[in-house]
Amino acid sequence: PCRASRAQGRPPLALGRPVGFIPQKEIVYNGLLPYSDRLDREATELLAEIKANLCRAVLLRELWPGVAFWSRKLFSFLKLYGRRFSKEDHVLFIKLLYELVTLPDLEPHMMQIYARLLIQLLKKKELLSRDDLQLPWRPLYDLYERIIYSKTEHLGLIWFPNSVDHILKALIKSCRLYFPASSTKEMLDEWRPLLCVFDMVMQKAISNMELFLPTIMPPEEHSQGFQMWFEELMNLWMSVQNQPSWEGHLVNLFARLANDNIGYVDWTPYIPTIFTRILRSLNLPVGVSQMVAPRYLTNSYDVGHLVLWITALLGGPGNPGQKQLTCLFNSIASFYHPSNHGRWQSRLMRLLQRLPASVVRRVHRERHAEPSWITLVPECQRLTDEDLQDFTRSLMGATLLAMFSKTGSTDAAYALQNLALLTPELAIPPVLEKTYAAMQTLTEPHTLTATLSCMIGMARSLVSPNNHYPEGRAHVLPLLMGSLPGVDPNDFSKCMITFQFITTFTTLVPLVDCSSAPSRYSDLSEVRSYLCFASAEFEDFVLQFLDSFHLFSLTLLHIIL
């Protein structure tokens, strides 16, 4: 059959693969292995063996070692072959393991084995829609109550592993996508009586809502979803000003709601208050007396969720979220100055590092992600090029100051890398200017190290042949030639960052003399012709680099001996 397929111009048939079989998601790199022609048959036989023995063990109620052994075999199958089974098998595996996880009085060790496998099966949410799979929420909630709020653990009558809390929460986060539409009302009926701001039980109610409430639903089900609790919880958050311990969980829930339903929730009336609360949660020193939040303050918002919330608020008519973000960074920009250092520094640097990365993920989701059953962002709410330019301008001031922070330039380098992906024409020129200035100065090695570290992150955007910053490629040779004095054995850190800088650019740009190309091809643009003529200097760079490296090696050898 394979020879006949090749003769007719079709791809060869996979041995061992049933006709009409469509796998959920295979590991594409397996096809590059030298024995790839045997993998289909091996995978089919192994999957049939796993299905038969797993079902036999469940029917015989042999949880140990039968079900546990074949569950581990299925986990190994996922690692080796990916999700190489049909959608029907995928759904049946999930339902079986869900029933096993929620068995009453199941040993914690066994529960962890099934939960890890179930998390792995639910990992790719685009493979199964809410129409393909629905899971009841009540058994999982009963399991969570039985373990997290156990009445016998503190008495020593039962022992739970340290990781059971983390695994159980990860399992709930994976399963809540497939809770039925009626689950939101049932959850609110369960937890709404606990919403009392004068009682510690409020903490339990809000944390349960953050963990269990589903937020990814088609628009026609929104009336049975977040619209049943959004106004109530938002008014509660707006009215509370004393920073209670449960406020962070509520902010995490709002952030997840905003990220999953961009364009379907009207945040405009709340945007000023949101950014005011964000500024307050950064715990910055205020006034002449340098008042700082106490060390024991534990209700600061999680930076990861703040970044998701801010990213989801951007865009739309008038872009009100961007205006507030610009004001926020204008007010905190001075705290990024190298002379300002304190306990607040780490939170500010994490915010600066993660915010551009989150915007990059949103742009990829809106423009380049493969279509799936998950609701798309409406056209009117998608980020435009102008929105991205405004976003970059609002962050550039703080980022350029953070380059020379006492905590290092790593966070600023990550931020600049993602800003250069969004708008290279705005992010790259200021850093280039600082890099050229640092290369001319011999008395400020820290400045050179910081700028080279940032340029390494922006290297791909600098040499990318796009229309946003076409003149970026012309800076490659001057940068390489200017970095050669950094090969200095007397300053090891500067020398290593210089080697990394040269390695990055020589990996992205082939060192080939193309100076004769303009005489052969008459259709080259002015920029391309300039680059071809400039490539003649590659030879000089290589010779000078080898001389510098030879001197570096001799000096280093002399120091060692």
CSV table of N, CA and C in Angstrom, one decimal, residues 300-427:
chain,number,residue,atom,x,y,z
A,300,SER,N,-1.5,41.8,49.5
A,300,SER,CA,-1.1,42.4,48.2
A,300,SER,C,-1.6,41.5,47.1
A,301,TYR,N,-2.0,42.2,46.0
A,301,TYR,CA,-2.5,41.5,44.9
A,301,TYR,C,-1.4,40.7,44.2
A,302,ASP,N,-1.7,39.5,43.6
A,302,ASP,CA,-0.8,38.7,42.9
A,302,ASP,C,-0.4,39.4,41.6
A,303,VAL,N,0.9,39.6,41.3
A,303,VAL,CA,1.3,40.3,40.1
A,303,VAL,C,0.9,39.6,38.9
A,304,GLY,N,0.9,38.3,38.9
A,304,GLY,CA,0.5,37.6,37.7
A,304,GLY,C,-1.0,37.8,37.3
A,305,HIS,N,-1.9,37.9,38.2
A,305,HIS,CA,-3.3,38.2,37.9
A,305,HIS,C,-3.5,39.6,37.6
A,306,LEU,N,-2.7,40.5,38.3
A,306,LEU,CA,-2.8,41.9,37.9
A,306,LEU,C,-2.5,42.2,36.4
A,307,VAL,N,-1.4,41.5,36.0
A,307,VAL,CA,-1.0,41.6,34.6
A,307,VAL,C,-2.1,41.2,33.7
A,308,LEU,N,-2.7,40.0,34.0
A,308,LEU,CA,-3.8,39.5,33.1
A,308,LEU,C,-5.0,40.5,33.1
A,309,TRP,N,-5.3,41.1,34.2
A,309,TRP,CA,-6.4,42.1,34.3
A,309,TRP,C,-6.1,43.3,33.5
A,310,ILE,N,-4.9,43.9,33.7
A,310,ILE,CA,-4.5,45.1,32.9
A,310,ILE,C,-4.5,44.8,31.4
A,311,THR,N,-4.0,43.7,31.0
A,311,THR,CA,-3.9,43.3,29.6
A,311,THR,C,-5.3,43.2,29.0
A,312,ALA,N,-6.3,42.6,29.7
A,312,ALA,CA,-7.6,42.5,29.2
A,312,ALA,C,-8.4,43.8,29.1
A,313,LEU,N,-8.0,44.8,29.9
A,313,LEU,CA,-8.7,46.1,29.9
A,313,LEU,C,-8.2,47.0,28.7
A,314,LEU,N,-7.1,46.6,28.1
A,314,LEU,CA,-6.6,47.5,27.0
A,314,LEU,C,-7.5,47.3,25.7
A,315,GLY,N,-7.4,48.3,24.9
A,315,GLY,CA,-8.2,48.2,23.6
A,315,GLY,C,-9.6,48.7,23.7
A,316,GLY,N,-10.3,48.6,22.6
A,316,GLY,CA,-11.7,49.0,22.6
A,316,GLY,C,-11.9,50.5,22.2
A,317,PRO,N,-13.1,51.0,22.0
A,317,PRO,CA,-13.3,52.4,21.7
A,317,PRO,C,-12.8,53.3,22.7
A,318,GLY,N,-12.0,54.2,22.4
A,318,GLY,CA,-11.4,55.2,23.3
A,318,GLY,C,-10.3,54.7,24.1
A,319,ASN,N,-10.1,53.4,24.2
A,319,ASN,CA,-9.0,52.8,25.0
A,319,ASN,C,-8.9,53.4,26.4
A,320,PRO,N,-9.9,53.4,27.2
A,320,PRO,CA,-9.7,54.1,28.5
A,320,PRO,C,-8.7,53.4,29.4
A,321,GLY,N,-8.6,52.0,29.2
A,321,GLY,CA,-7.6,51.3,30.1
A,321,GLY,C,-6.1,51.8,29.8
A,322,GLN,N,-5.8,52.1,28.6
A,322,GLN,CA,-4.5,52.6,28.3
A,322,GLN,C,-4.2,53.9,28.9
A,323,LYS,N,-5.2,54.8,28.9
A,323,LYS,CA,-5.0,56.1,29.5
A,323,LYS,C,-4.7,56.0,31.0
A,324,GLN,N,-5.4,55.1,31.7
A,324,GLN,CA,-5.1,54.8,33.1
A,324,GLN,C,-3.7,54.2,33.3
A,325,LEU,N,-3.4,53.3,32.4
A,325,LEU,CA,-2.1,52.6,32.5
A,325,LEU,C,-0.9,53.6,32.3
A,326,THR,N,-1.1,54.6,31.4
A,326,THR,CA,-0.1,55.6,31.2
A,326,THR,C,0.1,56.4,32.5
A,327,CYS,N,-1.1,56.8,33.1
A,327,CYS,CA,-1.0,57.6,34.3
A,327,CYS,C,-0.3,56.7,35.4
A,328,LEU,N,-0.6,55.4,35.5
A,328,LEU,CA,0.0,54.6,36.5
A,328,LEU,C,1.5,54.5,36.4
A,329,PHE,N,2.0,54.3,35.2
A,329,PHE,CA,3.5,54.2,35.0
A,329,PHE,C,4.1,55.6,35.1
A,330,ASN,N,3.4,56.7,34.8
A,330,ASN,CA,4.0,58.0,35.0
A,330,ASN,C,4.2,58.3,36.5
A,331,SER,N,3.3,57.7,37.3
A,331,SER,CA,3.3,58.0,38.8
A,331,SER,C,4.4,57.1,39.4
A,332,ILE,N,4.7,55.9,38.9
A,332,ILE,CA,5.6,55.0,39.5
A,332,ILE,C,7.0,55.0,38.8
A,333,ALA,N,7.2,55.7,37.7
A,333,ALA,CA,8.4,55.7,36.9
A,333,ALA,C,9.6,56.0,37.8
A,334,SER,N,9.5,57.0,38.7
A,334,SER,CA,10.7,57.4,39.5
A,334,SER,C,11.1,56.3,40.4
A,335,PHE,N,10.3,55.3,40.8
A,335,PHE,CA,10.7,54.2,41.6
A,335,PHE,C,11.5,53.2,40.9
A,336,TYR,N,11.6,53.3,39.6
A,336,TYR,CA,12.5,52.4,38.8
A,336,TYR,C,13.9,53.0,38.7
A,337,HIS,N,14.1,54.2,39.2
A,337,HIS,CA,15.4,54.8,39.1
A,337,HIS,C,16.4,53.9,39.9
A,338,PRO,N,17.7,53.8,39.4
A,338,PRO,CA,18.6,52.9,40.1
A,338,PRO,C,18.9,53.4,41.5
A,339,SER,N,18.7,54.7,41.8
A,339,SER,CA,19.0,55.2,43.2
A,339,SER,C,17.9,54.8,44.2
A,340,ASN,N,16.7,54.4,43.6
A,340,ASN,CA,15.6,54.1,44.5
A,340,ASN,C,15.6,52.6,44.7
A,341,HIS,N,15.7,52.1,45.9
A,341,HIS,CA,15.8,50.7,46.1
A,341,HIS,C,15.1,50.4,47.5
A,342,GLY,N,14.3,49.3,47.5
A,342,GLY,CA,13.6,49.0,48.7
A,342,GLY,C,12.8,47.7,48.5
A,343,ARG,N,11.9,47.4,49.5
A,343,ARG,CA,11.2,46.1,49.5
A,343,ARG,C,10.2,46.1,48.3
A,344,TRP,N,9.8,47.3,47.8
A,344,TRP,CA,8.8,47.3,46.8
A,344,TRP,C,9.4,47.0,45.4
A,345,GLN,N,10.8,47.0,45.3
A,345,GLN,CA,11.4,46.9,44.0
A,345,GLN,C,11.1,45.6,43.3
A,346,SER,N,11.0,44.5,44.0
A,346,SER,CA,10.8,43.2,43.3
A,346,SER,C,9.4,43.1,42.7
A,347,ARG,N,8.4,43.7,43.3
A,347,ARG,CA,7.1,43.7,42.8
A,347,ARG,C,7.0,44.6,41.5
A,348,LEU,N,7.7,45.7,41.6
A,348,LEU,CA,7.7,46.6,40.4
A,348,LEU,C,8.4,46.0,39.2
A,349,MET,N,9.5,45.3,39.5
A,349,MET,CA,10.2,44.7,38.4
A,349,MET,C,9.4,43.5,37.8
A,350,ARG,N,8.7,42.7,38.7
A,350,ARG,CA,7.9,41.6,38.1
A,350,ARG,C,6.8,42.2,37.3
A,351,LEU,N,6.2,43.3,37.7
A,351,LEU,CA,5.1,43.9,36.9
A,351,LEU,C,5.7,44.4,35.6
A,352,LEU,N,6.8,45.0,35.5
A,352,LEU,CA,7.4,45.5,34.3
A,352,LEU,C,7.8,44.3,33.4
A,353,GLN,N,8.2,43.2,34.0
A,353,GLN,CA,8.7,42.1,33.1
A,353,GLN,C,7.5,41.4,32.5
A,354,ARG,N,6.4,41.2,33.3
A,354,ARG,CA,5.3,40.3,32.9
A,354,ARG,C,4.3,41.0,32.0
A,355,LEU,N,4.1,42.3,32.2
A,355,LEU,CA,3.1,43.0,31.4
A,355,LEU,C,3.3,43.0,29.9
A,356,PRO,N,4.5,43.3,29.4
A,356,PRO,CA,4.6,43.2,27.9
A,356,PRO,C,4.5,41.7,27.4
A,357,ALA,N,4.9,40.8,28.2
A,357,ALA,CA,4.8,39.4,27.8
A,357,ALA,C,3.3,39.0,27.7
A,358,SER,N,2.5,39.5,28.6
A,358,SER,CA,1.1,39.2,28.6
A,358,SER,C,0.4,39.9,27.4
A,359,VAL,N,0.8,41.1,27.0
A,359,VAL,CA,0.3,41.7,25.8
A,359,VAL,C,0.7,41.0,24.6
A,360,VAL,N,1.9,40.4,24.5
A,360,VAL,CA,2.3,39.6,23.4
A,360,VAL,C,1.4,38.4,23.2
A,361,ARG,N,1.1,37.7,24.3
A,361,ARG,CA,0.2,36.6,24.3
A,361,ARG,C,-1.2,37.0,23.8
A,362,ARG,N,-1.6,38.1,24.2
A,362,ARG,CA,-3.0,38.5,23.7
A,362,ARG,C,-3.0,38.8,22.3
A,363,VAL,N,-1.9,39.5,21.8
A,363,VAL,CA,-1.8,39.8,20.3
A,363,VAL,C,-1.7,38.5,19.5
A,364,HIS,N,-1.0,37.5,20.0
A,364,HIS,CA,-0.9,36.2,19.3
A,364,HIS,C,-2.3,35.6,19.3
A,365,ARG,N,-3.0,35.6,20.4
A,365,ARG,CA,-4.3,35.0,20.5
A,365,ARG,C,-5.3,35.7,19.6
A,366,GLU,N,-5.2,37.0,19.4
A,366,GLU,CA,-6.1,37.7,18.5
A,366,GLU,C,-5.8,37.6,17.0
A,367,ARG,N,-4.5,37.5,16.7
A,367,ARG,CA,-4.1,37.6,15.3
A,367,ARG,C,-3.6,36.3,14.7
A,368,HIS,N,-3.0,35.4,15.5
A,368,HIS,CA,-2.3,34.2,14.9
A,368,HIS,C,-2.7,32.9,15.5
A,369,ALA,N,-3.5,32.8,16.5
A,369,ALA,CA,-3.9,31.6,17.1
A,369,ALA,C,-4.8,30.8,16.2
A,370,GLU,N,-4.7,29.5,16.2
A,370,GLU,CA,-5.5,28.6,15.4
A,370,GLU,C,-7.0,28.7,15.9
A,371,PRO,N,-7.9,28.7,15.0
A,371,PRO,CA,-9.3,28.8,15.5
A,371,PRO,C,-9.7,27.5,16.3
A,372,SER,N,-10.5,27.7,17.3
A,372,SER,CA,-11.0,26.6,18.1
A,372,SER,C,-12.4,26.9,18.6
A,373,TRP,N,-12.9,26.1,19.5
A,373,TRP,CA,-14.3,26.3,20.0
A,373,TRP,C,-14.4,27.5,20.9
A,374,ILE,N,-13.3,27.9,21.5
A,374,ILE,CA,-13.3,29.0,22.5
A,374,ILE,C,-13.6,30.3,21.8
A,375,THR,N,-14.5,31.1,22.4
A,375,THR,CA,-15.0,32.3,21.8
A,375,THR,C,-13.8,33.3,21.5
A,376,LEU,N,-13.9,33.9,20.3
A,376,LEU,CA,-12.9,34.8,19.9
A,376,LEU,C,-13.1,36.2,20.5
A,377,VAL,N,-12.1,37.0,20.5
A,377,VAL,CA,-12.2,38.4,20.9
A,377,VAL,C,-12.9,39.2,19.8
A,378,PRO,N,-14.0,40.0,20.1
A,378,PRO,CA,-14.7,40.7,19.1
A,378,PRO,C,-13.7,41.7,18.4
A,379,GLU,N,-14.0,42.0,17.1
A,379,GLU,CA,-13.1,42.8,16.3
A,379,GLU,C,-13.0,44.2,16.9
A,380,CYS,N,-14.0,44.7,17.5
A,380,CYS,CA,-14.0,46.1,18.0
A,380,CYS,C,-13.1,46.2,19.3
A,381,GLN,N,-12.8,45.1,19.9
A,381,GLN,CA,-12.0,45.1,21.1
A,381,GLN,C,-10.6,44.6,20.9
A,382,ARG,N,-10.2,44.3,19.7
A,382,ARG,CA,-8.9,43.8,19.5
A,382,ARG,C,-7.9,44.9,19.5
A,383,LEU,N,-6.7,44.6,19.8
A,383,LEU,CA,-5.6,45.6,19.9
A,383,LEU,C,-5.1,46.0,18.5
A,384,THR,N,-5.2,47.3,18.2
A,384,THR,CA,-4.7,47.7,16.9
A,384,THR,C,-3.2,48.1,17.0
A,385,ASP,N,-2.6,48.4,15.9
A,385,ASP,CA,-1.2,48.9,15.9
A,385,ASP,C,-1.0,50.2,16.7
A,386,GLU,N,-2.0,51.0,16.6
A,386,GLU,CA,-1.9,52.3,17.4
A,386,GLU,C,-2.0,52.0,18.9
A,387,ASP,N,-2.9,51.1,19.3
A,387,ASP,CA,-2.9,50.7,20.7
A,387,ASP,C,-1.6,50.2,21.2
A,388,LEU,N,-0.9,49.3,20.4
A,388,LEU,CA,0.4,48.8,20.8
A,388,LEU,C,1.4,49.9,20.9
A,389,GLN,N,1.4,50.9,20.0
A,389,GLN,CA,2.3,52.0,20.1
A,389,GLN,C,2.1,52.8,21.4
A,390,ASP,N,0.8,53.0,21.7
A,390,ASP,CA,0.5,53.7,23.0
A,390,ASP,C,1.0,52.9,24.2
A,391,PHE,N,0.8,51.6,24.1
A,391,PHE,CA,1.3,50.8,25.2
A,391,PHE,C,2.8,50.8,25.4
A,392,THR,N,3.5,50.8,24.3
A,392,THR,CA,5.0,50.8,24.3
A,392,THR,C,5.5,52.2,24.9
A,393,ARG,N,4.9,53.2,24.4
A,393,ARG,CA,5.3,54.6,24.9
A,393,ARG,C,5.1,54.7,26.4
A,394,SER,N,4.0,54.1,26.9
A,394,SER,CA,3.7,54.2,28.4
A,394,SER,C,4.7,53.5,29.2
A,395,LEU,N,5.4,52.4,28.7
A,395,LEU,CA,6.3,51.6,29.4
A,395,LEU,C,7.8,52.0,29.2
A,396,MET,N,8.1,52.7,28.1
A,396,MET,CA,9.5,52.8,27.8
A,396,MET,C,10.3,53.6,28.8
A,397,GLY,N,9.6,54.7,29.4
A,397,GLY,CA,10.4,55.5,30.3
A,397,GLY,C,10.8,54.7,31.5
A,398,ALA,N,9.9,53.9,32.1
A,398,ALA,CA,10.2,53.1,33.3
A,398,ALA,C,11.2,52.0,32.9
A,399,THR,N,11.1,51.4,31.7
A,399,THR,CA,12.0,50.3,31.3
A,399,THR,C,13.4,50.8,31.1
A,400,LEU,N,13.6,52.0,30.5
A,400,LEU,CA,14.9,52.5,30.3
A,400,LEU,C,15.6,52.8,31.6
A,401,LEU,N,14.8,53.2,32.6
A,401,LEU,CA,15.4,53.4,33.9
A,401,LEU,C,15.8,52.1,34.6
A,402,ALA,N,14.9,51.1,34.4
A,402,ALA,CA,15.1,49.8,35.0
A,402,ALA,C,16.3,49.0,34.4
A,403,MET,N,16.8,49.4,33.3
A,403,MET,CA,17.9,48.8,32.7
A,403,MET,C,19.1,48.7,33.6
A,404,PHE,N,19.3,49.8,34.4
A,404,PHE,CA,20.5,49.9,35.3
A,404,PHE,C,20.1,49.7,36.8
A,405,SER,N,19.1,48.9,37.0
A,405,SER,CA,18.7,48.7,38.4
A,405,SER,C,19.7,47.9,39.2
A,406,LYS,N,19.7,48.1,40.5
A,406,LYS,CA,20.7,47.4,41.4
A,406,LYS,C,20.4,45.9,41.4
A,407,THR,N,19.2,45.5,41.1
A,407,THR,CA,18.8,44.1,41.0
A,407,THR,C,19.2,43.4,39.8
A,408,GLY,N,19.8,44.1,38.8
A,408,GLY,CA,20.2,43.6,37.5
A,408,GLY,C,19.3,44.0,36.4
A,409,SER,N,19.7,43.7,35.2
A,409,SER,CA,19.0,44.2,34.0
A,409,SER,C,18.2,43.1,33.4
A,410,THR,N,18.1,41.9,34.0
A,410,THR,CA,17.4,40.8,33.4
A,410,THR,C,15.9,41.1,33.2
A,411,ASP,N,15.2,41.7,34.2
A,411,ASP,CA,13.8,42.0,34.0
A,411,ASP,C,13.5,43.0,32.9
A,412,ALA,N,14.4,44.0,32.9
A,412,ALA,CA,14.3,45.0,31.8
A,412,ALA,C,14.5,44.4,30.5
A,413,ALA,N,15.5,43.5,30.4
A,413,ALA,CA,15.8,42.9,29.1
A,413,ALA,C,14.6,42.1,28.6
A,414,TYR,N,13.9,41.3,29.5
A,414,TYR,CA,12.7,40.6,29.1
A,414,TYR,C,11.6,41.6,28.6
A,415,ALA,N,11.4,42.7,29.3
A,415,ALA,CA,10.4,43.6,29.0
A,415,ALA,C,10.7,44.2,27.6
A,416,LEU,N,12.0,44.6,27.4
A,416,LEU,CA,12.4,45.2,26.1
A,416,LEU,C,12.3,44.2,25.0
A,417,GLN,N,12.5,42.9,25.2
A,417,GLN,CA,12.4,41.9,24.2
A,417,GLN,C,11.0,41.8,23.7
A,418,ASN,N,10.0,41.8,24.6
A,418,ASN,CA,8.6,41.7,24.2
A,418,ASN,C,8.1,43.0,23.6
A,419,LEU,N,8.6,44.2,24.1
A,419,LEU,CA,8.2,45.5,23.5
A,419,LEU,C,8.7,45.6,22.1
A,420,ALA,N,9.9,45.0,21.9
A,420,ALA,CA,10.5,45.0,20.5
A,420,ALA,C,9.7,44.1,19.6
A,421,LEU,N,9.1,43.1,20.1
A,421,LEU,CA,8.3,42.2,19.3
A,421,LEU,C,7.0,43.0,18.8
A,422,LEU,N,6.5,43.8,19.7
A,422,LEU,CA,5.2,44.5,19.5
A,422,LEU,C,5.5,45.7,18.5
A,423,THR,N,6.4,46.6,18.9
A,423,THR,CA,6.7,47.8,18.2
A,423,THR,C,8.2,48.1,18.1
A,424,PRO,N,8.9,47.4,17.2
A,424,PRO,CA,10.3,47.6,17.2
A,424,PRO,C,10.8,49.0,16.9
A,425,GLU,N,9.9,49.8,16.1
A,425,GLU,CA,10.3,51.1,15.8
A,425,GLU,C,10.4,52.1,16.9
A,426,LEU,N,9.7,51.7,18.0
A,426,LEU,CA,9.7,52.6,19.2
A,426,LEU,C,10.6,52.0,20.3
A,427,ALA,N,10.8,50.7,20.4
A,427,ALA,CA,11.5,50.1,21.5
A,427,ALA,C,13.0,50.1,21.2
